[in-house]
Amino acid sequence: MTVENKSFLKYAAKLIILYLLLDYGTTFFIGITTQGGVYIEWLDKYFNYVAWLRHSILSTAKFVMYLLGYETHIHSTYILQIKNGSGVRMVYSCIGYGVLCFWTAFILVNKGKFWFKTKWLISGLIIIFITNVLRVVVLLIALQKKMFKPFTLDHHTFYNIVAYLIVIGMMLLFLKQLKKQQTQQG
């Protein structure tokens, strides 16, 4: 096995392991901050980043809907609904933490200067967040206007395809910029 192959396998293993730790760690965190089983109220009350993320997505979508002329409200922490109209329920699988975990793992396993990686990590997380907000807005308007589904896919599958295509594009840009940075350093 060549040095390049060993290096790639080591990189891929680190990426997969870190992604799985982040993703399953989040799933575990959801489990201990959801009432009904093993429940840690203190974590739920003070450090529930998943609930915060859901609330942020729904609140930002609510604001965008307001800018588009729709009156909406959030109820039961899971649902954004147009006044007297359709609503979108954001369950855990819709929050997008899997794609956020993948992006985070990808940035962390790559080499590069701290601020370079930090800038890319935050920018990517914001872009993924915005795509999720736009998904909620488009879905809510489509439901209200009784529009058809694109390519007969459910919105979750369609969003995953779009989100991962965006992430692949960001990955390619990151790697290009990383290579440029490394060549400038000599």
PDB file of N, CA and C in Angstrom, residues 48-128:
ATOM      1  N   ASN A  48     -29.463  22.742  26.019  1.00  0.00           N
ATOM      2  CA  ASN A  48     -30.135  22.002  24.960  1.00  0.00           C
ATOM      3  C   ASN A  48     -29.940  22.690  23.614  1.00  0.00           C
ATOM      4  N   TYR A  49     -28.771  22.444  23.010  1.00  0.00           N
ATOM      5  CA  TYR A  49     -28.439  23.082  21.738  1.00  0.00           C
ATOM      6  C   TYR A  49     -29.347  22.616  20.600  1.00  0.00           C
ATOM      7  N   VAL A  50     -29.904  21.425  20.702  1.00  0.00           N
ATOM      8  CA  VAL A  50     -30.793  20.933  19.649  1.00  0.00           C
ATOM      9  C   VAL A  50     -32.111  21.709  19.682  1.00  0.00           C
ATOM     10  N   ALA A  51     -32.652  21.928  20.872  1.00  0.00           N
ATOM     11  CA  ALA A  51     -33.881  22.725  21.001  1.00  0.00           C
ATOM     12  C   ALA A  51     -33.622  24.167  20.565  1.00  0.00           C
ATOM     13  N   TRP A  52     -32.447  24.681  20.922  1.00  0.00           N
ATOM     14  CA  TRP A  52     -32.089  26.036  20.515  1.00  0.00           C
ATOM     15  C   TRP A  52     -32.014  26.121  18.998  1.00  0.00           C
ATOM     16  N   LEU A  53     -31.410  25.122  18.368  1.00  0.00           N
ATOM     17  CA  LEU A  53     -31.292  25.116  16.911  1.00  0.00           C
ATOM     18  C   LEU A  53     -32.671  25.078  16.255  1.00  0.00           C
ATOM     19  N   ARG A  54     -33.558  24.208  16.751  1.00  0.00           N
ATOM     20  CA  ARG A  54     -34.918  24.139  16.209  1.00  0.00           C
ATOM     21  C   ARG A  54     -35.615  25.488  16.353  1.00  0.00           C
ATOM     22  N   HIS A  55     -35.536  26.058  17.538  1.00  0.00           N
ATOM     23  CA  HIS A  55     -36.185  27.347  17.793  1.00  0.00           C
ATOM     24  C   HIS A  55     -35.614  28.435  16.872  1.00  0.00           C
ATOM     25  N   SER A  56     -34.308  28.417  16.668  1.00  0.00           N
ATOM     26  CA  SER A  56     -33.665  29.410  15.805  1.00  0.00           C
ATOM     27  C   SER A  56     -34.131  29.266  14.360  1.00  0.00           C
ATOM     28  N   ILE A  57     -34.218  28.041  13.881  1.00  0.00           N
ATOM     29  CA  ILE A  57     -34.681  27.800  12.506  1.00  0.00           C
ATOM     30  C   ILE A  57     -36.125  28.269  12.360  1.00  0.00           C
ATOM     31  N   LEU A  58     -36.988  27.875  13.291  1.00  0.00           N
ATOM     32  CA  LEU A  58     -38.403  28.254  13.199  1.00  0.00           C
ATOM     33  C   LEU A  58     -38.595  29.764  13.367  1.00  0.00           C
ATOM     34  N   SER A  59     -37.847  30.385  14.276  1.00  0.00           N
ATOM     35  CA  SER A  59     -37.973  31.833  14.490  1.00  0.00           C
ATOM     36  C   SER A  59     -37.479  32.616  13.279  1.00  0.00           C
ATOM     37  N   THR A  60     -36.387  32.169  12.681  1.00  0.00           N
ATOM     38  CA  THR A  60     -35.871  32.842  11.487  1.00  0.00           C
ATOM     39  C   THR A  60     -36.840  32.645  10.324  1.00  0.00           C
ATOM     40  N   ALA A  61     -37.386  31.455  10.181  1.00  0.00           N
ATOM     41  CA  ALA A  61     -38.383  31.203   9.132  1.00  0.00           C
ATOM     42  C   ALA A  61     -39.626  32.064   9.370  1.00  0.00           C
ATOM     43  N   LYS A  62     -40.020  32.219  10.612  1.00  0.00           N
ATOM     44  CA  LYS A  62     -41.165  33.072  10.967  1.00  0.00           C
ATOM     45  C   LYS A  62     -40.899  34.509  10.516  1.00  0.00           C
ATOM     46  N   PHE A  63     -39.678  34.985  10.752  1.00  0.00           N
ATOM     47  CA  PHE A  63     -39.309  36.337  10.339  1.00  0.00           C
ATOM     48  C   PHE A  63     -39.333  36.467   8.820  1.00  0.00           C
ATOM     49  N   VAL A  64     -38.790  35.499   8.111  1.00  0.00           N
ATOM     50  CA  VAL A  64     -38.798  35.533   6.644  1.00  0.00           C
ATOM     51  C   VAL A  64     -40.240  35.517   6.134  1.00  0.00           C
ATOM     52  N   MET A  65     -41.080  34.697   6.747  1.00  0.00           N
ATOM     53  CA  MET A  65     -42.494  34.657   6.357  1.00  0.00           C
ATOM     54  C   MET A  65     -43.150  36.023   6.583  1.00  0.00           C
ATOM     55  N   TYR A  66     -42.803  36.687   7.676  1.00  0.00           N
ATOM     56  CA  TYR A  66     -43.309  38.035   7.953  1.00  0.00           C
ATOM     57  C   TYR A  66     -42.889  38.996   6.828  1.00  0.00           C
ATOM     58  N   LEU A  67     -41.606  38.910   6.423  1.00  0.00           N
ATOM     59  CA  LEU A  67     -41.114  39.766   5.340  1.00  0.00           C
ATOM     60  C   LEU A  67     -41.851  39.495   4.033  1.00  0.00           C
ATOM     61  N   LEU A  68     -42.309  38.257   3.858  1.00  0.00           N
ATOM     62  CA  LEU A  68     -43.058  37.877   2.654  1.00  0.00           C
ATOM     63  C   LEU A  68     -44.557  38.171   2.776  1.00  0.00           C
ATOM     64  N   GLY A  69     -44.969  38.721   3.910  1.00  0.00           N
ATOM     65  CA  GLY A  69     -46.359  39.128   4.083  1.00  0.00           C
ATOM     66  C   GLY A  69     -47.265  38.104   4.734  1.00  0.00           C
ATOM     67  N   TYR A  70     -46.690  37.074   5.351  1.00  0.00           N
ATOM     68  CA  TYR A  70     -47.489  36.040   6.015  1.00  0.00           C
ATOM     69  C   TYR A  70     -47.436  36.236   7.525  1.00  0.00           C
ATOM     70  N   GLU A  71     -48.576  36.102   8.162  1.00  0.00           N
ATOM     71  CA  GLU A  71     -48.618  36.122   9.620  1.00  0.00           C
ATOM     72  C   GLU A  71     -48.537  34.674  10.109  1.00  0.00           C
ATOM     73  N   THR A  72     -47.517  34.390  10.882  1.00  0.00           N
ATOM     74  CA  THR A  72     -47.298  33.030  11.371  1.00  0.00           C
ATOM     75  C   THR A  72     -47.089  33.054  12.875  1.00  0.00           C
ATOM     76  N   HIS A  73     -47.195  31.887  13.473  1.00  0.00           N
ATOM     77  CA  HIS A  73     -46.872  31.752  14.891  1.00  0.00           C
ATOM     78  C   HIS A  73     -46.264  30.375  15.151  1.00  0.00           C
ATOM     79  N   ILE A  74     -45.451  30.323  16.195  1.00  0.00           N
ATOM     80  CA  ILE A  74     -44.826  29.068  16.607  1.00  0.00           C
ATOM     81  C   ILE A  74     -45.609  28.563  17.809  1.00  0.00           C
ATOM     82  N   HIS A  75     -46.022  27.307  17.741  1.00  0.00           N
ATOM     83  CA  HIS A  75     -46.665  26.736  18.926  1.00  0.00           C
ATOM     84  C   HIS A  75     -46.136  25.337  19.178  1.00  0.00           C
ATOM     85  N   SER A  76     -46.179  24.946  20.398  1.00  0.00           N
ATOM     86  CA  SER A  76     -45.700  23.670  20.917  1.00  0.00           C
ATOM     87  C   SER A  76     -44.214  23.428  20.603  1.00  0.00           C
ATOM     88  N   THR A  77     -43.451  24.487  20.409  1.00  0.00           N
ATOM     89  CA  THR A  77     -42.006  24.486  20.112  1.00  0.00           C
ATOM     90  C   THR A  77     -41.621  23.719  18.858  1.00  0.00           C
ATOM     91  N   TYR A  78     -42.543  23.029  18.224  1.00  0.00           N
ATOM     92  CA  TYR A  78     -42.225  22.210  17.054  1.00  0.00           C
ATOM     93  C   TYR A  78     -42.871  22.709  15.769  1.00  0.00           C
ATOM     94  N   ILE A  79     -43.863  23.573  15.855  1.00  0.00           N
ATOM     95  CA  ILE A  79     -44.699  23.883  14.692  1.00  0.00           C
ATOM     96  C   ILE A  79     -44.679  25.374  14.374  1.00  0.00           C
ATOM     97  N   LEU A  80     -44.433  25.674  13.094  1.00  0.00           N
ATOM     98  CA  LEU A  80     -44.604  27.027  12.566  1.00  0.00           C
ATOM     99  C   LEU A  80     -45.822  26.968  11.665  1.00  0.00           C
ATOM    100  N   GLN A  81     -46.801  27.831  11.963  1.00  0.00           N
ATOM    101  CA  GLN A  81     -48.067  27.762  11.239  1.00  0.00           C
ATOM    102  C   GLN A  81     -48.477  29.141  10.754  1.00  0.00           C
ATOM    103  N   ILE A  82     -48.992  29.169   9.529  1.00  0.00           N
ATOM    104  CA  ILE A  82     -49.580  30.392   8.996  1.00  0.00           C
ATOM    105  C   ILE A  82     -50.910  30.596   9.709  1.00  0.00           C
ATOM    106  N   LYS A  83     -51.218  31.839  10.065  1.00  0.00           N
ATOM    107  CA  LYS A  83     -52.471  32.124  10.756  1.00  0.00           C
ATOM    108  C   LYS A  83     -53.644  31.576   9.948  1.00  0.00           C
ATOM    109  N   ASN A  84     -54.425  30.713  10.593  1.00  0.00           N
ATOM    110  CA  ASN A  84     -55.584  30.055   9.977  1.00  0.00           C
ATOM    111  C   ASN A  84     -55.205  29.267   8.716  1.00  0.00           C
ATOM    112  N   GLY A  85     -53.990  28.721   8.700  1.00  0.00           N
ATOM    113  CA  GLY A  85     -53.567  28.004   7.501  1.00  0.00           C
ATOM    114  C   GLY A  85     -52.676  26.821   7.805  1.00  0.00           C
ATOM    115  N   SER A  86     -51.846  26.500   6.858  1.00  0.00           N
ATOM    116  CA  SER A  86     -50.962  25.336   6.941  1.00  0.00           C
ATOM    117  C   SER A  86     -49.842  25.552   7.949  1.00  0.00           C
ATOM    118  N   GLY A  87     -49.283  24.416   8.386  1.00  0.00           N
ATOM    119  CA  GLY A  87     -48.179  24.469   9.328  1.00  0.00           C
ATOM    120  C   GLY A  87     -47.117  23.437   8.992  1.00  0.00           C
ATOM    121  N   VAL A  88     -45.920  23.681   9.500  1.00  0.00           N
ATOM    122  CA  VAL A  88     -44.799  22.771   9.331  1.00  0.00           C
ATOM    123  C   VAL A  88     -44.350  22.334  10.719  1.00  0.00           C
ATOM    124  N   ARG A  89     -44.237  21.034  10.900  1.00  0.00           N
ATOM    125  CA  ARG A  89     -43.784  20.466  12.168  1.00  0.00           C
ATOM    126  C   ARG A  89     -42.321  20.060  12.015  1.00  0.00           C
ATOM    127  N   MET A  90     -41.451  20.646  12.825  1.00  0.00           N
ATOM    128  CA  MET A  90     -40.024  20.365  12.734  1.00  0.00           C
ATOM    129  C   MET A  90     -39.645  19.370  13.824  1.00  0.00           C
ATOM    130  N   VAL A  91     -39.588  18.102  13.434  1.00  0.00           N
ATOM    131  CA  VAL A  91     -39.163  17.045  14.347  1.00  0.00           C
ATOM    132  C   VAL A  91     -37.639  16.954  14.304  1.00  0.00           C
ATOM    133  N   TYR A  92     -37.065  16.100  15.137  1.00  0.00           N
ATOM    134  CA  TYR A  92     -35.608  16.020  15.236  1.00  0.00           C
ATOM    135  C   TYR A  92     -34.931  15.730  13.903  1.00  0.00           C
ATOM    136  N   SER A  93     -35.511  14.873  13.090  1.00  0.00           N
ATOM    137  CA  SER A  93     -34.868  14.522  11.819  1.00  0.00           C
ATOM    138  C   SER A  93     -34.872  15.686  10.825  1.00  0.00           C
ATOM    139  N   CYS A  94     -35.653  16.716  11.090  1.00  0.00           N
ATOM    140  CA  CYS A  94     -35.725  17.873  10.187  1.00  0.00           C
ATOM    141  C   CYS A  94     -34.772  18.998  10.580  1.00  0.00           C
ATOM    142  N   ILE A  95     -34.147  18.891  11.721  1.00  0.00           N
ATOM    143  CA  ILE A  95     -33.304  19.981  12.213  1.00  0.00           C
ATOM    144  C   ILE A  95     -32.027  20.104  11.390  1.00  0.00           C
ATOM    145  N   GLY A  96     -31.581  19.011  10.820  1.00  0.00           N
ATOM    146  CA  GLY A  96     -30.389  19.052   9.979  1.00  0.00           C
ATOM    147  C   GLY A  96     -29.096  18.850  10.734  1.00  0.00           C
ATOM    148  N   TYR A  97     -29.185  18.245  11.916  1.00  0.00           N
ATOM    149  CA  TYR A  97     -27.953  18.095  12.694  1.00  0.00           C
ATOM    150  C   TYR A  97     -26.981  17.109  12.053  1.00  0.00           C
ATOM    151  N   GLY A  98     -27.472  16.193  11.239  1.00  0.00           N
ATOM    152  CA  GLY A  98     -26.574  15.255  10.556  1.00  0.00           C
ATOM    153  C   GLY A  98     -25.644  15.968   9.592  1.00  0.00           C
ATOM    154  N   VAL A  99     -26.189  16.861   8.777  1.00  0.00           N
ATOM    155  CA  VAL A  99     -25.361  17.598   7.826  1.00  0.00           C
ATOM    156  C   VAL A  99     -24.458  18.590   8.558  1.00  0.00           C
ATOM    157  N   LEU A 100     -24.944  19.166   9.649  1.00  0.00           N
ATOM    158  CA  LEU A 100     -24.108  20.064  10.464  1.00  0.00           C
ATOM    159  C   LEU A 100     -22.941  19.293  11.083  1.00  0.00           C
ATOM    160  N   CYS A 101     -23.215  18.086  11.562  1.00  0.00           N
ATOM    161  CA  CYS A 101     -22.161  17.243  12.145  1.00  0.00           C
ATOM    162  C   CYS A 101     -21.136  16.845  11.086  1.00  0.00           C
ATOM    163  N   PHE A 102     -21.606  16.517   9.890  1.00  0.00           N
ATOM    164  CA  PHE A 102     -20.685  16.130   8.825  1.00  0.00           C
ATOM    165  C   PHE A 102     -19.767  17.296   8.458  1.00  0.00           C
ATOM    166  N   TRP A 103     -20.335  18.480   8.297  1.00  0.00           N
ATOM    167  CA  TRP A 103     -19.530  19.653   7.953  1.00  0.00           C
ATOM    168  C   TRP A 103     -18.499  19.932   9.048  1.00  0.00           C
ATOM    169  N   THR A 104     -18.925  19.863  10.285  1.00  0.00           N
ATOM    170  CA  THR A 104     -18.010  20.105  11.402  1.00  0.00           C
ATOM    171  C   THR A 104     -16.876  19.088  11.405  1.00  0.00           C
ATOM    172  N   ALA A 105     -17.210  17.829  11.225  1.00  0.00           N
ATOM    173  CA  ALA A 105     -16.187  16.779  11.196  1.00  0.00           C
ATOM    174  C   ALA A 105     -15.216  17.010  10.043  1.00  0.00           C
ATOM    175  N   PHE A 106     -15.728  17.356   8.886  1.00  0.00           N
ATOM    176  CA  PHE A 106     -14.882  17.585   7.715  1.00  0.00           C
ATOM    177  C   PHE A 106     -13.880  18.705   7.984  1.00  0.00           C
ATOM    178  N   ILE A 107     -14.351  19.807   8.518  1.00  0.00           N
ATOM    179  CA  ILE A 107     -13.448  20.936   8.783  1.00  0.00           C
ATOM    180  C   ILE A 107     -12.415  20.555   9.843  1.00  0.00           C
ATOM    181  N   LEU A 108     -12.851  19.898  10.908  1.00  0.00           N
ATOM    182  CA  LEU A 108     -11.937  19.580  12.007  1.00  0.00           C
ATOM    183  C   LEU A 108     -10.842  18.591  11.627  1.00  0.00           C
ATOM    184  N   VAL A 109     -11.111  17.642  10.740  1.00  0.00           N
ATOM    185  CA  VAL A 109     -10.082  16.647  10.392  1.00  0.00           C
ATOM    186  C   VAL A 109      -9.076  17.172   9.370  1.00  0.00           C
ATOM    187  N   ASN A 110      -9.392  18.271   8.721  1.00  0.00           N
ATOM    188  CA  ASN A 110      -8.456  18.828   7.754  1.00  0.00           C
ATOM    189  C   ASN A 110      -7.414  19.695   8.446  1.00  0.00           C
ATOM    190  N   LYS A 111      -6.272  19.782   7.795  1.00  0.00           N
ATOM    191  CA  LYS A 111      -5.207  20.633   8.313  1.00  0.00           C
ATOM    192  C   LYS A 111      -5.501  22.055   7.897  1.00  0.00           C
ATOM    193  N   GLY A 112      -4.856  22.972   8.561  1.00  0.00           N
ATOM    194  CA  GLY A 112      -5.034  24.386   8.230  1.00  0.00           C
ATOM    195  C   GLY A 112      -4.907  25.214   9.476  1.00  0.00           C
ATOM    196  N   LYS A 113      -4.713  26.496   9.267  1.00  0.00           N
ATOM    197  CA  LYS A 113      -4.579  27.412  10.398  1.00  0.00           C
ATOM    198  C   LYS A 113      -5.911  27.515  11.132  1.00  0.00           C
ATOM    199  N   PHE A 114      -5.808  27.765  12.426  1.00  0.00           N
ATOM    200  CA  PHE A 114      -6.983  27.826  13.291  1.00  0.00           C
ATOM    201  C   PHE A 114      -8.029  28.796  12.757  1.00  0.00           C
ATOM    202  N   TRP A 115      -7.649  30.033  12.428  1.00  0.00           N
ATOM    203  CA  TRP A 115      -8.632  31.032  11.998  1.00  0.00           C
ATOM    204  C   TRP A 115      -9.193  30.720  10.620  1.00  0.00           C
ATOM    205  N   PHE A 116      -8.390  30.120   9.769  1.00  0.00           N
ATOM    206  CA  PHE A 116      -8.866  29.693   8.454  1.00  0.00           C
ATOM    207  C   PHE A 116      -9.977  28.654   8.622  1.00  0.00           C
ATOM    208  N   LYS A 117      -9.716  27.656   9.447  1.00  0.00           N
ATOM    209  CA  LYS A 117     -10.708  26.607   9.677  1.00  0.00           C
ATOM    210  C   LYS A 117     -11.929  27.143  10.408  1.00  0.00           C
ATOM    211  N   THR A 118     -11.712  28.037  11.362  1.00  0.00           N
ATOM    212  CA  THR A 118     -12.829  28.615  12.112  1.00  0.00           C
ATOM    213  C   THR A 118     -13.756  29.389  11.188  1.00  0.00           C
ATOM    214  N   LYS A 119     -13.164  30.184  10.290  1.00  0.00           N
ATOM    215  CA  LYS A 119     -13.958  30.956   9.328  1.00  0.00           C
ATOM    216  C   LYS A 119     -14.793  30.016   8.447  1.00  0.00           C
ATOM    217  N   TRP A 120     -14.177  28.956   7.965  1.00  0.00           N
ATOM    218  CA  TRP A 120     -14.889  28.003   7.111  1.00  0.00           C
ATOM    219  C   TRP A 120     -15.952  27.233   7.891  1.00  0.00           C
ATOM    220  N   LEU A 121     -15.640  26.849   9.109  1.00  0.00           N
ATOM    221  CA  LEU A 121     -16.605  26.118   9.927  1.00  0.00           C
ATOM    222  C   LEU A 121     -17.857  26.961  10.158  1.00  0.00           C
ATOM    223  N   ILE A 122     -17.662  28.184  10.625  1.00  0.00           N
ATOM    224  CA  ILE A 122     -18.798  29.060  10.930  1.00  0.00           C
ATOM    225  C   ILE A 122     -19.575  29.413   9.668  1.00  0.00           C
ATOM    226  N   SER A 123     -18.861  29.739   8.595  1.00  0.00           N
ATOM    227  CA  SER A 123     -19.542  30.080   7.329  1.00  0.00           C
ATOM    228  C   SER A 123     -20.388  28.913   6.832  1.00  0.00           C
ATOM    229  N   GLY A 124     -19.824  27.721   6.867  1.00  0.00           N
ATOM    230  CA  GLY A 124     -20.563  26.543   6.419  1.00  0.00           C
ATOM    231  C   GLY A 124     -21.783  26.259   7.274  1.00  0.00           C
ATOM    232  N   LEU A 125     -21.634  26.382   8.590  1.00  0.00           N
ATOM    233  CA  LEU A 125     -22.772  26.161   9.488  1.00  0.00           C
ATOM    234  C   LEU A 125     -23.878  27.168   9.222  1.00  0.00           C
ATOM    235  N   ILE A 126     -23.494  28.419   8.968  1.00  0.00           N
ATOM    236  CA  ILE A 126     -24.495  29.451   8.660  1.00  0.00           C
ATOM    237  C   ILE A 126     -25.205  29.143   7.343  1.00  0.00           C
ATOM    238  N   ILE A 127     -24.449  28.738   6.333  1.00  0.00           N
ATOM    239  CA  ILE A 127     -25.060  28.408   5.035  1.00  0.00           C
ATOM    240  C   ILE A 127     -26.036  27.239   5.179  1.00  0.00           C
ATOM    241  N   ILE A 128     -25.641  26.217   5.915  1.00  0.00           N
ATOM    242  CA  ILE A 128     -26.534  25.066   6.129  1.00  0.00           C
ATOM    243  C   ILE A 128     -27.780  25.504   6.895  1.00  0.00           C
TER     244      ILE A 128
END
